[in-house]
mmCIF file of C-alpha atoms in Angstrom:
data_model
loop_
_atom_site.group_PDB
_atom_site.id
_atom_site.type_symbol
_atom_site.label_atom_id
_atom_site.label_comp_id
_atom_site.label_asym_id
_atom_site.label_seq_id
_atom_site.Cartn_x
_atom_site.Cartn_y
_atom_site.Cartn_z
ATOM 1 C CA UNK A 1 141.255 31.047 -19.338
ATOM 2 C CA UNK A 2 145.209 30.584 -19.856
ATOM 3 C CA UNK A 3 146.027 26.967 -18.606
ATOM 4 C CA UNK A 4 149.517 27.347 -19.182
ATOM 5 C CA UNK A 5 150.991 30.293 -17.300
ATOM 6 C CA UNK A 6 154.296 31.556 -17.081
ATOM 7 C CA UNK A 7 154.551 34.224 -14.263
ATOM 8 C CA UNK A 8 157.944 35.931 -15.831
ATOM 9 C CA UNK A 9 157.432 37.938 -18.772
ATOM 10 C CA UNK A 10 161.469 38.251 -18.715
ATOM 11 C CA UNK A 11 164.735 37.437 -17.290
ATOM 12 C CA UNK A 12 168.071 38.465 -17.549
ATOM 13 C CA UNK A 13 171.384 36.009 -16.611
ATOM 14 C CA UNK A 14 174.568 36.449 -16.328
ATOM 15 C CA UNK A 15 176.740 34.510 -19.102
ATOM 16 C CA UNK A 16 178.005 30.993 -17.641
ATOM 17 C CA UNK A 17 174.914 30.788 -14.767
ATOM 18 C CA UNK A 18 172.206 29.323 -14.465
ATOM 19 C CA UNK A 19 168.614 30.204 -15.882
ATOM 20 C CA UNK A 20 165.720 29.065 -14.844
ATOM 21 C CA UNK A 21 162.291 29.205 -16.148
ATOM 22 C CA UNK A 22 158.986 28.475 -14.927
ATOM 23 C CA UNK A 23 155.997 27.257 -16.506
ATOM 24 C CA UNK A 24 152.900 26.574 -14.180
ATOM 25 C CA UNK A 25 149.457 25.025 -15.520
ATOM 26 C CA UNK A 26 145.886 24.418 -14.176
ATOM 27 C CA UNK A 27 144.449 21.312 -16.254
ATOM 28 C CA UNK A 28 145.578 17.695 -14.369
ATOM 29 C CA UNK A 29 144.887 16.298 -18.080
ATOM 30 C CA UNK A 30 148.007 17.338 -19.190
ATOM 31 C CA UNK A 31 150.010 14.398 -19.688
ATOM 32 C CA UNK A 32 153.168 16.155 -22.176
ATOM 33 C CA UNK A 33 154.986 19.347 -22.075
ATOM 34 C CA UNK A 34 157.300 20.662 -23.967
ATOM 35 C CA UNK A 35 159.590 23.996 -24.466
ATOM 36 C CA UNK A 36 160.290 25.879 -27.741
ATOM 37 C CA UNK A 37 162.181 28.523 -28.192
ATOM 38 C CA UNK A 38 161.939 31.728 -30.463
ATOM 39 C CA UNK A 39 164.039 33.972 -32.179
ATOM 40 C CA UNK A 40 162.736 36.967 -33.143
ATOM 41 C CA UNK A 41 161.133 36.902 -36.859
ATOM 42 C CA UNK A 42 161.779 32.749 -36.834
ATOM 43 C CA UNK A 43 159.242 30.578 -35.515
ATOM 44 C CA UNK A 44 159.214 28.294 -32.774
ATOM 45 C CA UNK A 45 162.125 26.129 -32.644
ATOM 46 C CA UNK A 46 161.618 22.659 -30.123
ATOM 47 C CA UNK A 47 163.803 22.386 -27.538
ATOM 48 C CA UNK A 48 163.050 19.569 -25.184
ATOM 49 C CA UNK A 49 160.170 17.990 -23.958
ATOM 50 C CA UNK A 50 158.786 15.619 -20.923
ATOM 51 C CA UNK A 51 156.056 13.054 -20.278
ATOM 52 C CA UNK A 52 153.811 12.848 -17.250
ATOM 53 C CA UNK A 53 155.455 9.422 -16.232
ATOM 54 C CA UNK A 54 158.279 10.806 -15.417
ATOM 55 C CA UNK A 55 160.191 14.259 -13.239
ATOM 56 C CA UNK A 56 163.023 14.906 -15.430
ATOM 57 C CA UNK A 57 164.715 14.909 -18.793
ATOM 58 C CA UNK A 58 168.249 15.880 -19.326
ATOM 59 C CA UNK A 59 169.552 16.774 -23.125
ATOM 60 C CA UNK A 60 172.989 18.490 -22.925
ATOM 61 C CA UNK A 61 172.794 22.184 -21.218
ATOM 62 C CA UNK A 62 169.133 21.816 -21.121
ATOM 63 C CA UNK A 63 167.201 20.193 -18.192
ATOM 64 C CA UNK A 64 163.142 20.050 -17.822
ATOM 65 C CA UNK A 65 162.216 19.139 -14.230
ATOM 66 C CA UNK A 66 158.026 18.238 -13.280
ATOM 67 C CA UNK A 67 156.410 18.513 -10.569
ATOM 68 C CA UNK A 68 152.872 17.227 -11.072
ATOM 69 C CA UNK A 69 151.336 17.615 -7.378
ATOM 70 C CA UNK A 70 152.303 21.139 -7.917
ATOM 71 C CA UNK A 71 151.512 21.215 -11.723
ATOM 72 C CA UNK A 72 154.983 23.244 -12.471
ATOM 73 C CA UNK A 73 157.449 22.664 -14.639
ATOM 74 C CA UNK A 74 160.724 24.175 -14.882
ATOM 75 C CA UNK A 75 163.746 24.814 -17.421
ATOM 76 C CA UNK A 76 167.341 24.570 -16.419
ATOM 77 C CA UNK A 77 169.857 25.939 -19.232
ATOM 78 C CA UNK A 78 173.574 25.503 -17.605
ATOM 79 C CA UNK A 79 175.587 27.445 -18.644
ATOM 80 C CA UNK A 80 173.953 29.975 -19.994
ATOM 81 C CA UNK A 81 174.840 31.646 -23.242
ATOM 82 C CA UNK A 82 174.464 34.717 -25.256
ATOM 83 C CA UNK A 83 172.829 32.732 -28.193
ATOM 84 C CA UNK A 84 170.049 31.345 -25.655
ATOM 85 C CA UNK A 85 168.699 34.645 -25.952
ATOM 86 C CA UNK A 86 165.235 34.257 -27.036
ATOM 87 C CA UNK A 87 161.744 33.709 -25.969
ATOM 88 C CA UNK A 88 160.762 30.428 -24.280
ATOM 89 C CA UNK A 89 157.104 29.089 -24.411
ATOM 90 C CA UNK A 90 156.025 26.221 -22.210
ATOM 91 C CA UNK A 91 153.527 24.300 -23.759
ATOM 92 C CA UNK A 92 151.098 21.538 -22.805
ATOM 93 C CA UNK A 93 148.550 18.810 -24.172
ATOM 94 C CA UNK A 94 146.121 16.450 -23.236
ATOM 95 C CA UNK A 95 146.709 13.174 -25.212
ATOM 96 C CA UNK A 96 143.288 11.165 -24.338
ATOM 97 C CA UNK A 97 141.199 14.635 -24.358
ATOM 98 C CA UNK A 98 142.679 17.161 -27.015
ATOM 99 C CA UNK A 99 144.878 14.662 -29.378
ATOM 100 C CA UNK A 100 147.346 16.973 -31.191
ATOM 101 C CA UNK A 101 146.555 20.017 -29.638
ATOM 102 C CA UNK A 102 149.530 21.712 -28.215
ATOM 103 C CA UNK A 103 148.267 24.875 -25.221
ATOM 104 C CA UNK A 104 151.109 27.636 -25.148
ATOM 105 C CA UNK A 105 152.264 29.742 -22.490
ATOM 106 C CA UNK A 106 152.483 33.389 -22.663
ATOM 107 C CA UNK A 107 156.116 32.939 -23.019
ATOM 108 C CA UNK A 108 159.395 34.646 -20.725
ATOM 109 C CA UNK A 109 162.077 36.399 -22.853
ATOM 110 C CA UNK A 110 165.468 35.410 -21.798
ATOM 111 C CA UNK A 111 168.511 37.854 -22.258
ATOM 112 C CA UNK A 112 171.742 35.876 -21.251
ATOM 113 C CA UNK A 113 174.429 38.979 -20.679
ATOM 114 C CA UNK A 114 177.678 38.975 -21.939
ATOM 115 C CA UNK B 1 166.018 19.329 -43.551
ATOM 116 C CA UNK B 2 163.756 20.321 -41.026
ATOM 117 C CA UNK B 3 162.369 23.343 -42.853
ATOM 118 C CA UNK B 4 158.859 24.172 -42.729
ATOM 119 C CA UNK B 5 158.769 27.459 -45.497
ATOM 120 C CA UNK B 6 156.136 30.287 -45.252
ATOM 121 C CA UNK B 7 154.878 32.864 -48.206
ATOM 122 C CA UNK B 8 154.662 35.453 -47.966
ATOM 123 C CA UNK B 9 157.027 36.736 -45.421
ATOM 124 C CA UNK B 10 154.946 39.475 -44.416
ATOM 125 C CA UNK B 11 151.379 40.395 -45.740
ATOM 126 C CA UNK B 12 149.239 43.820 -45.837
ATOM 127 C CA UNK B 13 145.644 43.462 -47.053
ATOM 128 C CA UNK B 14 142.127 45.442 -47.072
ATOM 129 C CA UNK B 15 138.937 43.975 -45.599
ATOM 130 C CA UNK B 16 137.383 43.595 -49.258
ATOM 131 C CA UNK B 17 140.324 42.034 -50.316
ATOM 132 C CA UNK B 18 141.158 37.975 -50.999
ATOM 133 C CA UNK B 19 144.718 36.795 -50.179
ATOM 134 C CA UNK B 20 146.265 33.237 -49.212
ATOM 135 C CA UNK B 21 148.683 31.810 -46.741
ATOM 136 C CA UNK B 22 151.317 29.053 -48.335
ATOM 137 C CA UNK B 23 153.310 26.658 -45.850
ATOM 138 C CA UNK B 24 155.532 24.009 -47.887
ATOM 139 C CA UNK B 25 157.093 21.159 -45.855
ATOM 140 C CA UNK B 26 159.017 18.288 -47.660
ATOM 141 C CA UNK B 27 159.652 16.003 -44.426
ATOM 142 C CA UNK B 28 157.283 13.530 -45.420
ATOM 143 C CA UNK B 29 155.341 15.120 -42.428
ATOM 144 C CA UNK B 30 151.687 13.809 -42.395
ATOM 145 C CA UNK B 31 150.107 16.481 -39.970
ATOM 146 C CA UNK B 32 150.140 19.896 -40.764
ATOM 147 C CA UNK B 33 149.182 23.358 -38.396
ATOM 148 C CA UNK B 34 147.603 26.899 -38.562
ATOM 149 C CA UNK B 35 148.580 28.822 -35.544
ATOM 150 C CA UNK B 36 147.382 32.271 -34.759
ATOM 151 C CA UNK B 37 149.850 34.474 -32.552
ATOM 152 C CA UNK B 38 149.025 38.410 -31.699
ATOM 153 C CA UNK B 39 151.706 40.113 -30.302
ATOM 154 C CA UNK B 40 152.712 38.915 -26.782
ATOM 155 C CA UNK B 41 150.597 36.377 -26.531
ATOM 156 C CA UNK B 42 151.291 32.618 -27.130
ATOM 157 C CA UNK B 43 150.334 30.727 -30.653
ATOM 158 C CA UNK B 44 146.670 29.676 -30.605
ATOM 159 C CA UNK B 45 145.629 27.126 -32.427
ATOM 160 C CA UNK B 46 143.675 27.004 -35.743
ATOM 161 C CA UNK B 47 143.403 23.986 -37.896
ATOM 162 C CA UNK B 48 145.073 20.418 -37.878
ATOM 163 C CA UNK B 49 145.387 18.122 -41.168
ATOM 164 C CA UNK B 50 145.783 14.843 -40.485
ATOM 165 C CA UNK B 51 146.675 12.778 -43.507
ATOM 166 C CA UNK B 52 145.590 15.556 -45.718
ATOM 167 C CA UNK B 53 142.154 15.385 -43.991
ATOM 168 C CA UNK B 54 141.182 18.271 -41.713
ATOM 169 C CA UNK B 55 141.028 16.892 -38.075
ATOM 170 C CA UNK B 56 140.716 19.589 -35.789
ATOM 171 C CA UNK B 57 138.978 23.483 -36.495
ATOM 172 C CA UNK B 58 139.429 25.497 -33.230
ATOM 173 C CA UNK B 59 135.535 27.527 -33.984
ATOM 174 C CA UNK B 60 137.975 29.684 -36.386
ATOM 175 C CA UNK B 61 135.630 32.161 -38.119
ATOM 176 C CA UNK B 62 134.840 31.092 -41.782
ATOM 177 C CA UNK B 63 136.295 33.978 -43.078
ATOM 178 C CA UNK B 64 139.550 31.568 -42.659
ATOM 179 C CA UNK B 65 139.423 28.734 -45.045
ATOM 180 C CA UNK B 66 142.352 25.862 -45.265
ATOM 181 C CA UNK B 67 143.289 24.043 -47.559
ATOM 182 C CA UNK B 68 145.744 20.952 -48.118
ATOM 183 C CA UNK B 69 146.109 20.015 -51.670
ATOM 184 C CA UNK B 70 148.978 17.418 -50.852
ATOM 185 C CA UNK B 71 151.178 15.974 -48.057
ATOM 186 C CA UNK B 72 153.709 18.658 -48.551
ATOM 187 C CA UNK B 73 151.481 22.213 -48.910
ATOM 188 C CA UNK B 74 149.440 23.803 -46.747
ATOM 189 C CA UNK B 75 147.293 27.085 -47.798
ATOM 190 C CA UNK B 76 145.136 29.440 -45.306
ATOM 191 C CA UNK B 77 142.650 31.529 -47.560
ATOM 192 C CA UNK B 78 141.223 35.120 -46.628
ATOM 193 C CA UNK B 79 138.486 37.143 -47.402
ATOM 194 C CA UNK B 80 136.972 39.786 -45.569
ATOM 195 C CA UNK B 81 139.122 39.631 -42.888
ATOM 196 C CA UNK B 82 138.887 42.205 -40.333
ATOM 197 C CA UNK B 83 141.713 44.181 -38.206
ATOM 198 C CA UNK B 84 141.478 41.791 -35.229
ATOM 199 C CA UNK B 85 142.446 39.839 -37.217
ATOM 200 C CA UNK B 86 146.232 41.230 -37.931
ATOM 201 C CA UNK B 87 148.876 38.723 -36.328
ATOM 202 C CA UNK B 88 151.377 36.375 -36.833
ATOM 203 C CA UNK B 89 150.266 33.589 -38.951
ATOM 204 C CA UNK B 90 152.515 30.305 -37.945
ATOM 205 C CA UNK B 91 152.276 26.838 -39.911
ATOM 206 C CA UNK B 92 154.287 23.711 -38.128
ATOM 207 C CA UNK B 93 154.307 20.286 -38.901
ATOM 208 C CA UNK B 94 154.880 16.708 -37.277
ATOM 209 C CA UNK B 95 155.909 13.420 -38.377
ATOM 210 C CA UNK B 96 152.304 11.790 -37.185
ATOM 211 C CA UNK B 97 149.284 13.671 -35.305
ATOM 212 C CA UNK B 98 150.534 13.417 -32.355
ATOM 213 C CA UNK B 99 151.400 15.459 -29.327
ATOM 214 C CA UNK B 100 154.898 13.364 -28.961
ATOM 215 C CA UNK B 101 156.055 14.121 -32.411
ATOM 216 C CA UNK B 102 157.588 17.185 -32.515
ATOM 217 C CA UNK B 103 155.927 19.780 -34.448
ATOM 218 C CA UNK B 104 158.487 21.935 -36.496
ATOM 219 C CA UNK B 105 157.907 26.142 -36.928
ATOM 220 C CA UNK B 106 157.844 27.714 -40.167
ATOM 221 C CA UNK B 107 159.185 31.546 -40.004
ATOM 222 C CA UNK B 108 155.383 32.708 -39.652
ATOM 223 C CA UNK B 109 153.633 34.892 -42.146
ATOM 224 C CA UNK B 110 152.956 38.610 -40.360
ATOM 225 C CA UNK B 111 149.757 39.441 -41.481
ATOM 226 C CA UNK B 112 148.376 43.456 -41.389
ATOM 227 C CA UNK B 113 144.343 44.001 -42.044
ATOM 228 C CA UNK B 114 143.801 47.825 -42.718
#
């Protein structure tokens, strides 16, 4: 059962646009989320991250929108750039239920384009 | 320094054999992770230490033993491991157990069960 989905296995943006990245999940005891990002024979690097108490979180290029009465959560990189290439996992937790656990999506690959 | 180091970089091992995992974080990071990630699929979780004291075991098969001799090391012991189990092999760490604190990637240990 995969409570953290994200429906695009890969996407591919134009240099200086806009990418956007979804990230959908089924538990409503999800109260955190966070992206990481990974580079290929690193490991997951953390990106930015957003509480249930609020819809949005702004750190530089990199924007996380919520939506809880649709239980989606989006990442806006603007502009995009060649060195955001990587794969981006969503991830999720449950603070009262599951403590530290983090739940991972199956990740989207990004590929920014010159 | 936000490193979280991993040896062996990559690891190839028979079914009778015994072999173990080493993650090294000097931080002062008091939680410490074993994640589990097969290709194209997101890290699962294993174990959490919390304070050097093992708080969480995700029904990991006992054929995986942890171990956390201080506040800085982490080990994952083998022994008759089986194919299945092949993967990526990730260790993080946080500044506290919880889901708010960021948890910080080492490089991953790719593990290959013949």
């Amino acid at each position: 059962d995969q409570q953290v989905k994200q429906n695009s296995p890969s996407l591919s943006v134009q240099e200086g646009r806009i990418s956007i990245l979804n990230c959908d999940y089924t538990n409503s005891m999800f109260d955190y989320f966070l992206w990481y990002k990974k580079y290929p024979a690193e490991g997951p690097t953390f990106l930015i991250s957003i509480s249930s108490i609020k819809d949005k979180n702004e750190d530089g290029r990199f924007t996380v929108f919520l939506n809880k009465s649709a239980k989606h959560l989006s990442l806006h990189i603007v502009p995009s750039q060649p060195g955001d290439s990587a794969v981006y996992f969503c991830a999720a937790s449950a603070r009262k239920s599951s403590g530290d656990k983090l739940t991972f999506g199956t990740g989207t690959r990004l590929a920014v384009r010159p | 320094d936000t490193e979280v180091t991993q040896t062996p970089k990559h690891l190839v091992m028979g079914m009778t054999n015994k072999k173990s995992l080493k993650c090294e974080q000097h931080m002062g990071h008091r939680a410490m992770y074993w994640y589990k990630q097969k290709a194209k699929k997101p890290p699962e979780l294993m174990f959490v230490y919390s304070y050097e004291k093992l708080s969480i075991n995700e029904s990991v098969p006992s054929r995986f033993s942890p171990e956390c001799p201080n506040s800085s090391l982490l080990n994952l012991h083998l022994h008759a491991l089986q194919p299945e189990d092949s993967a990526l092999y990730l260790c993080a760490s946080s500044q506290v157990p919880t889901p708010q604190e960021t948890q910080y990637f080492g490089p991953g240990t790719r593990l290959l069960v013949l």
